[in-house]
């Protein structure tokens, strides 16, 4: 009984049909892609700029498109709501009580989501520092900080 050959096997042999070749979702994007869903004009602009920036560093793949779309969506909401609020975030009623406005709640939620997607996409300062630390080639003549600490502890 023969086993069924996988697409990888067929591709290796050169017998895979062209219609079955799929694009890798984990390789860096080489061309501009469309957002995962329809965005506002401002959101589309933010999406394109973010994708361009991430493409220059080969830090975005097809798997990241939804996250970048959500990132652009929440930033667009944040900007729109902040412009509409004009700094008015507290309501004061005639009886003297006060309350935060709905716009403040929207801005707070947008800010939380923006921070989340910044971390997901590796756009925070801490994430970029970590990525760059691993990207830099180690020099043989330099001792690593971990080795130096271990030597100090052993002495």
Short mmCIF file of N, CA and C in Angstrom, two decimals, residues 30-149:
data_model
loop_
_atom_site.label_atom_id
_atom_site.label_comp_id
_atom_site.label_asym_id
_atom_site.label_seq_id
_atom_site.Cartn_x
_atom_site.Cartn_y
_atom_site.Cartn_z
N UNK A 30 6.48 41.17 1.06
CA UNK A 30 7.29 41.87 0.06
C UNK A 30 6.49 42.94 -0.68
N UNK A 31 5.17 42.91 -0.55
CA UNK A 31 4.32 43.89 -1.23
C UNK A 31 3.20 44.34 -0.30
N UNK A 32 2.62 45.48 -0.63
CA UNK A 32 1.54 46.04 0.18
C UNK A 32 0.31 45.13 0.10
N UNK A 33 -0.35 44.94 1.22
CA UNK A 33 -1.55 44.11 1.29
C UNK A 33 -2.73 44.98 1.70
N UNK A 34 -3.91 44.43 1.54
CA UNK A 34 -5.13 45.13 1.95
C UNK A 34 -5.42 44.82 3.41
N UNK A 35 -6.11 45.75 4.09
CA UNK A 35 -6.51 45.47 5.48
C UNK A 35 -7.44 44.26 5.55
N UNK A 36 -7.51 43.65 6.73
CA UNK A 36 -8.35 42.47 6.91
C UNK A 36 -9.84 42.81 6.80
N UNK A 37 -10.19 44.04 7.10
CA UNK A 37 -11.57 44.50 6.94
C UNK A 37 -11.54 45.98 6.58
N UNK A 38 -12.69 46.51 6.18
CA UNK A 38 -12.75 47.89 5.72
C UNK A 38 -12.52 48.86 6.88
N UNK A 39 -11.64 49.83 6.63
CA UNK A 39 -11.31 50.84 7.62
C UNK A 39 -11.77 52.21 7.13
N UNK A 40 -11.82 53.16 8.05
CA UNK A 40 -12.10 54.54 7.67
C UNK A 40 -10.91 55.07 6.87
N UNK A 41 -11.05 56.27 6.32
CA UNK A 41 -9.97 56.86 5.54
C UNK A 41 -8.71 57.02 6.40
N UNK A 42 -8.89 57.52 7.61
CA UNK A 42 -7.76 57.70 8.54
C UNK A 42 -7.16 56.34 8.91
N UNK A 43 -8.01 55.35 9.17
CA UNK A 43 -7.55 54.01 9.52
C UNK A 43 -6.75 53.38 8.39
N UNK A 44 -7.21 53.56 7.16
CA UNK A 44 -6.49 53.02 6.00
C UNK A 44 -5.12 53.66 5.86
N UNK A 45 -5.04 54.97 6.08
CA UNK A 45 -3.75 55.67 6.01
C UNK A 45 -2.80 55.14 7.08
N UNK A 46 -3.30 54.96 8.29
CA UNK A 46 -2.47 54.44 9.39
C UNK A 46 -2.03 53.01 9.08
N UNK A 47 -2.95 52.19 8.54
CA UNK A 47 -2.62 50.80 8.17
C UNK A 47 -1.47 50.78 7.17
N UNK A 48 -1.58 51.58 6.11
CA UNK A 48 -0.55 51.58 5.07
C UNK A 48 0.80 52.04 5.62
N UNK A 49 0.79 53.08 6.43
CA UNK A 49 2.05 53.58 7.00
C UNK A 49 2.68 52.55 7.93
N UNK A 50 1.86 51.87 8.72
CA UNK A 50 2.37 50.86 9.65
C UNK A 50 2.96 49.68 8.88
N UNK A 51 2.24 49.21 7.86
CA UNK A 51 2.74 48.10 7.04
C UNK A 51 4.06 48.49 6.37
N UNK A 52 4.13 49.71 5.81
CA UNK A 52 5.37 50.15 5.16
C UNK A 52 6.53 50.14 6.14
N UNK A 53 6.29 50.67 7.34
CA UNK A 53 7.34 50.74 8.34
C UNK A 53 7.81 49.35 8.74
N UNK A 54 6.87 48.43 8.95
CA UNK A 54 7.22 47.07 9.35
C UNK A 54 7.88 46.30 8.20
N UNK A 55 7.50 46.62 6.95
CA UNK A 55 8.10 45.94 5.80
C UNK A 55 9.56 46.34 5.62
N UNK A 56 9.91 47.56 5.99
CA UNK A 56 11.30 47.99 5.84
C UNK A 56 12.23 47.21 6.75
N UNK A 57 11.70 46.70 7.85
CA UNK A 57 12.52 45.93 8.79
C UNK A 57 12.23 44.43 8.69
N UNK A 58 11.45 44.02 7.68
CA UNK A 58 11.06 42.62 7.50
C UNK A 58 10.43 42.05 8.77
N UNK A 59 9.63 42.87 9.44
CA UNK A 59 9.02 42.46 10.71
C UNK A 59 7.54 42.13 10.58
N UNK A 60 7.00 42.09 9.37
CA UNK A 60 5.57 41.81 9.21
C UNK A 60 5.39 40.65 8.24
N UNK A 61 4.47 39.75 8.62
CA UNK A 61 4.14 38.60 7.78
C UNK A 61 2.65 38.65 7.47
N UNK A 62 2.18 37.72 6.66
CA UNK A 62 0.76 37.65 6.34
C UNK A 62 -0.07 37.38 7.59
N UNK A 63 0.53 36.71 8.58
CA UNK A 63 -0.19 36.44 9.82
C UNK A 63 -0.43 37.71 10.64
N UNK A 64 0.35 38.75 10.39
CA UNK A 64 0.25 39.99 11.16
C UNK A 64 -0.77 40.97 10.60
N UNK A 65 -1.32 40.71 9.43
CA UNK A 65 -2.20 41.68 8.77
C UNK A 65 -3.43 42.00 9.63
N UNK A 66 -4.03 41.00 10.25
CA UNK A 66 -5.20 41.27 11.08
C UNK A 66 -4.83 42.15 12.27
N UNK A 67 -3.70 41.87 12.90
CA UNK A 67 -3.27 42.67 14.05
C UNK A 67 -2.98 44.11 13.64
N UNK A 68 -2.35 44.30 12.49
CA UNK A 68 -2.08 45.66 12.00
C UNK A 68 -3.39 46.37 11.68
N UNK A 69 -4.35 45.64 11.12
CA UNK A 69 -5.66 46.22 10.83
C UNK A 69 -6.34 46.67 12.12
N UNK A 70 -6.32 45.83 13.13
CA UNK A 70 -6.93 46.20 14.41
C UNK A 70 -6.20 47.38 15.05
N UNK A 71 -4.89 47.40 14.94
CA UNK A 71 -4.09 48.51 15.45
C UNK A 71 -4.52 49.82 14.79
N UNK A 72 -4.63 49.82 13.47
CA UNK A 72 -5.04 51.02 12.73
C UNK A 72 -6.47 51.41 13.08
N UNK A 73 -7.34 50.43 13.26
CA UNK A 73 -8.74 50.68 13.62
C UNK A 73 -8.83 51.43 14.95
N UNK A 74 -8.11 50.95 15.95
CA UNK A 74 -8.18 51.56 17.28
C UNK A 74 -7.51 52.92 17.32
N UNK A 75 -6.43 53.11 16.58
CA UNK A 75 -5.81 54.44 16.54
C UNK A 75 -6.75 55.44 15.87
N UNK A 76 -7.42 55.02 14.80
CA UNK A 76 -8.36 55.91 14.11
C UNK A 76 -9.51 56.30 15.05
N UNK A 77 -10.01 55.34 15.82
CA UNK A 77 -11.07 55.64 16.79
C UNK A 77 -10.55 56.62 17.85
N UNK A 78 -9.35 56.38 18.34
CA UNK A 78 -8.74 57.25 19.36
C UNK A 78 -8.64 58.68 18.84
N UNK A 79 -8.11 58.86 17.63
CA UNK A 79 -7.94 60.20 17.06
C UNK A 79 -9.28 60.88 16.84
N UNK A 80 -10.24 60.15 16.26
CA UNK A 80 -11.56 60.73 15.98
C UNK A 80 -12.25 61.15 17.27
N UNK A 81 -12.23 60.30 18.28
CA UNK A 81 -12.91 60.59 19.54
C UNK A 81 -12.23 61.73 20.28
N UNK A 82 -10.91 61.77 20.24
CA UNK A 82 -10.18 62.84 20.91
C UNK A 82 -10.48 64.19 20.27
N UNK A 83 -10.59 64.22 18.93
CA UNK A 83 -10.93 65.48 18.24
C UNK A 83 -12.34 65.93 18.60
N UNK A 84 -13.27 64.98 18.68
CA UNK A 84 -14.66 65.32 19.01
C UNK A 84 -14.80 65.77 20.46
N UNK A 85 -14.04 65.20 21.37
CA UNK A 85 -14.17 65.51 22.80
C UNK A 85 -13.62 66.89 23.13
N UNK A 86 -12.57 67.30 22.46
CA UNK A 86 -11.93 68.59 22.69
C UNK A 86 -11.58 68.80 24.16
N UNK A 87 -11.12 67.74 24.81
CA UNK A 87 -10.66 67.86 26.19
C UNK A 87 -11.75 67.84 27.25
N UNK A 88 -13.00 67.70 26.86
CA UNK A 88 -14.10 67.66 27.82
C UNK A 88 -14.38 66.21 28.18
N UNK A 89 -13.92 65.80 29.35
CA UNK A 89 -14.08 64.41 29.76
C UNK A 89 -14.90 64.24 31.03
N UNK A 90 -15.26 65.35 31.67
CA UNK A 90 -16.03 65.28 32.91
C UNK A 90 -17.32 66.07 32.74
N UNK A 91 -18.43 65.42 33.08
CA UNK A 91 -19.74 66.10 33.08
C UNK A 91 -20.02 66.58 34.50
N UNK A 92 -20.50 67.81 34.61
CA UNK A 92 -20.92 68.31 35.92
C UNK A 92 -22.41 68.63 35.82
N UNK A 93 -23.17 68.03 36.74
CA UNK A 93 -24.62 68.21 36.72
C UNK A 93 -25.03 69.37 37.62
N UNK A 94 -26.29 69.80 37.49
CA UNK A 94 -26.81 70.94 38.25
C UNK A 94 -26.74 70.71 39.76
N UNK A 95 -26.91 69.49 40.19
CA UNK A 95 -26.88 69.21 41.63
C UNK A 95 -25.45 69.11 42.18
N UNK A 96 -24.42 69.33 41.33
CA UNK A 96 -23.04 69.34 41.79
C UNK A 96 -22.28 68.04 41.59
N UNK A 97 -22.97 66.99 41.23
CA UNK A 97 -22.27 65.72 41.00
C UNK A 97 -21.57 65.75 39.65
N UNK A 98 -20.59 64.89 39.51
CA UNK A 98 -19.86 64.84 38.25
C UNK A 98 -19.69 63.38 37.82
N UNK A 99 -19.37 63.21 36.56
CA UNK A 99 -19.24 61.88 35.99
C UNK A 99 -18.31 61.98 34.78
N UNK A 100 -17.60 60.91 34.47
CA UNK A 100 -16.81 60.92 33.25
C UNK A 100 -17.74 60.71 32.07
N UNK A 101 -17.37 61.27 30.94
CA UNK A 101 -18.22 61.17 29.75
C UNK A 101 -18.00 59.84 29.04
N UNK A 102 -18.89 59.55 28.13
CA UNK A 102 -18.75 58.35 27.31
C UNK A 102 -17.53 58.43 26.41
N UNK A 103 -17.17 59.66 25.98
CA UNK A 103 -15.99 59.80 25.13
C UNK A 103 -14.73 59.41 25.88
N UNK A 104 -14.68 59.71 27.17
CA UNK A 104 -13.52 59.30 27.97
C UNK A 104 -13.43 57.78 28.01
N UNK A 105 -14.57 57.12 28.17
CA UNK A 105 -14.57 55.65 28.21
C UNK A 105 -14.09 55.06 26.88
N UNK A 106 -14.50 55.68 25.77
CA UNK A 106 -14.07 55.21 24.45
C UNK A 106 -12.57 55.41 24.29
N UNK A 107 -12.07 56.57 24.70
CA UNK A 107 -10.64 56.85 24.58
C UNK A 107 -9.83 55.90 25.46
N UNK A 108 -10.33 55.63 26.65
CA UNK A 108 -9.64 54.70 27.55
C UNK A 108 -9.57 53.30 26.93
N UNK A 109 -10.68 52.83 26.36
CA UNK A 109 -10.72 51.51 25.73
C UNK A 109 -9.80 51.47 24.50
N UNK A 110 -9.81 52.55 23.71
CA UNK A 110 -8.95 52.61 22.53
C UNK A 110 -7.48 52.58 22.95
N UNK A 111 -7.14 53.33 23.98
CA UNK A 111 -5.75 53.36 24.47
C UNK A 111 -5.30 51.97 24.93
N UNK A 112 -6.16 51.28 25.65
CA UNK A 112 -5.84 49.92 26.12
C UNK A 112 -5.58 48.99 24.93
N UNK A 113 -6.44 49.06 23.93
CA UNK A 113 -6.29 48.20 22.75
C UNK A 113 -5.06 48.58 21.92
N UNK A 114 -4.77 49.87 21.82
CA UNK A 114 -3.57 50.31 21.09
C UNK A 114 -2.33 49.74 21.76
N UNK A 115 -2.27 49.83 23.08
CA UNK A 115 -1.12 49.29 23.81
C UNK A 115 -0.99 47.78 23.60
N UNK A 116 -2.12 47.08 23.58
CA UNK A 116 -2.11 45.63 23.35
C UNK A 116 -1.53 45.31 21.97
N UNK A 117 -2.03 45.99 20.93
CA UNK A 117 -1.55 45.69 19.59
C UNK A 117 -0.12 46.17 19.36
N UNK A 118 0.32 47.20 20.08
CA UNK A 118 1.73 47.58 20.03
C UNK A 118 2.61 46.43 20.52
N UNK A 119 2.18 45.80 21.61
CA UNK A 119 2.94 44.66 22.14
C UNK A 119 2.88 43.47 21.19
N UNK A 120 1.70 43.20 20.62
CA UNK A 120 1.54 42.07 19.70
C UNK A 120 2.45 42.22 18.48
N UNK A 121 2.55 43.44 17.96
CA UNK A 121 3.34 43.68 16.77
C UNK A 121 4.82 43.95 17.08
N UNK A 122 5.16 43.99 18.36
CA UNK A 122 6.55 44.23 18.73
C UNK A 122 6.98 45.65 18.50
N UNK A 123 6.07 46.61 18.66
CA UNK A 123 6.38 48.01 18.39
C UNK A 123 6.71 48.82 19.63
N UNK A 124 6.68 48.20 20.81
CA UNK A 124 7.04 48.95 22.00
C UNK A 124 8.56 49.07 22.06
N UNK A 125 9.04 50.03 22.81
CA UNK A 125 10.48 50.24 22.93
C UNK A 125 11.15 49.00 23.51
N UNK A 126 10.53 48.42 24.52
CA UNK A 126 11.10 47.22 25.15
C UNK A 126 11.19 46.06 24.15
N UNK A 127 10.12 45.85 23.37
CA UNK A 127 10.13 44.77 22.38
C UNK A 127 11.20 44.99 21.32
N UNK A 128 11.32 46.21 20.83
CA UNK A 128 12.33 46.50 19.80
C UNK A 128 13.74 46.29 20.36
N UNK A 129 13.96 46.69 21.62
CA UNK A 129 15.27 46.49 22.24
C UNK A 129 15.61 45.02 22.34
N UNK A 130 14.63 44.21 22.71
CA UNK A 130 14.85 42.76 22.82
C UNK A 130 15.13 42.15 21.45
N UNK A 131 14.37 42.55 20.46
CA UNK A 131 14.56 42.02 19.11
C UNK A 131 15.95 42.39 18.59
N UNK A 132 16.34 43.65 18.79
CA UNK A 132 17.64 44.10 18.29
C UNK A 132 18.78 43.41 19.04
N UNK A 133 18.59 43.10 20.32
CA UNK A 133 19.64 42.42 21.09
C UNK A 133 19.89 41.03 20.51
N UNK A 134 18.84 40.35 20.09
CA UNK A 134 19.01 39.02 19.50
C UNK A 134 19.49 39.10 18.06
N UNK A 135 19.20 40.21 17.39
CA UNK A 135 19.58 40.36 15.98
C UNK A 135 21.06 40.69 15.82
N UNK A 136 21.65 41.33 16.84
CA UNK A 136 23.05 41.71 16.74
C UNK A 136 23.93 40.46 16.85
N UNK A 137 24.88 40.33 15.95
CA UNK A 137 25.77 39.17 16.04
C UNK A 137 26.71 39.32 17.24
N UNK A 138 26.94 38.20 17.92
CA UNK A 138 27.85 38.21 19.06
C UNK A 138 29.28 38.19 18.55
N UNK A 139 30.11 38.98 19.20
CA UNK A 139 31.53 38.99 18.85
C UNK A 139 32.24 38.03 19.79
N UNK A 140 33.16 37.26 19.23
CA UNK A 140 33.86 36.26 20.02
C UNK A 140 34.77 36.88 21.08
N UNK A 141 35.30 38.08 20.79
CA UNK A 141 36.24 38.67 21.72
C UNK A 141 35.56 39.35 22.91
N UNK A 142 34.25 39.50 22.87
CA UNK A 142 33.52 40.12 23.97
C UNK A 142 32.90 39.04 24.85
N UNK A 143 32.97 39.26 26.16
CA UNK A 143 32.30 38.35 27.08
C UNK A 143 30.83 38.76 27.18
N UNK A 144 29.97 37.78 27.26
CA UNK A 144 28.56 38.10 27.41
C UNK A 144 28.31 38.55 28.85
N UNK A 145 27.31 39.39 29.07
CA UNK A 145 27.00 39.84 30.44
C UNK A 145 26.68 38.67 31.36
N UNK A 146 26.03 37.65 30.84
CA UNK A 146 25.69 36.48 31.65
C UNK A 146 26.95 35.76 32.10
N UNK A 147 27.93 35.61 31.19
CA UNK A 147 29.19 34.98 31.56
C UNK A 147 29.93 35.78 32.63
N UNK A 148 29.90 37.10 32.50
CA UNK A 148 30.57 37.95 33.49
C UNK A 148 29.93 37.80 34.87
N UNK A 149 28.61 37.74 34.91
CA UNK A 149 27.90 37.57 36.18
C UNK A 149 28.23 36.20 36.78
#
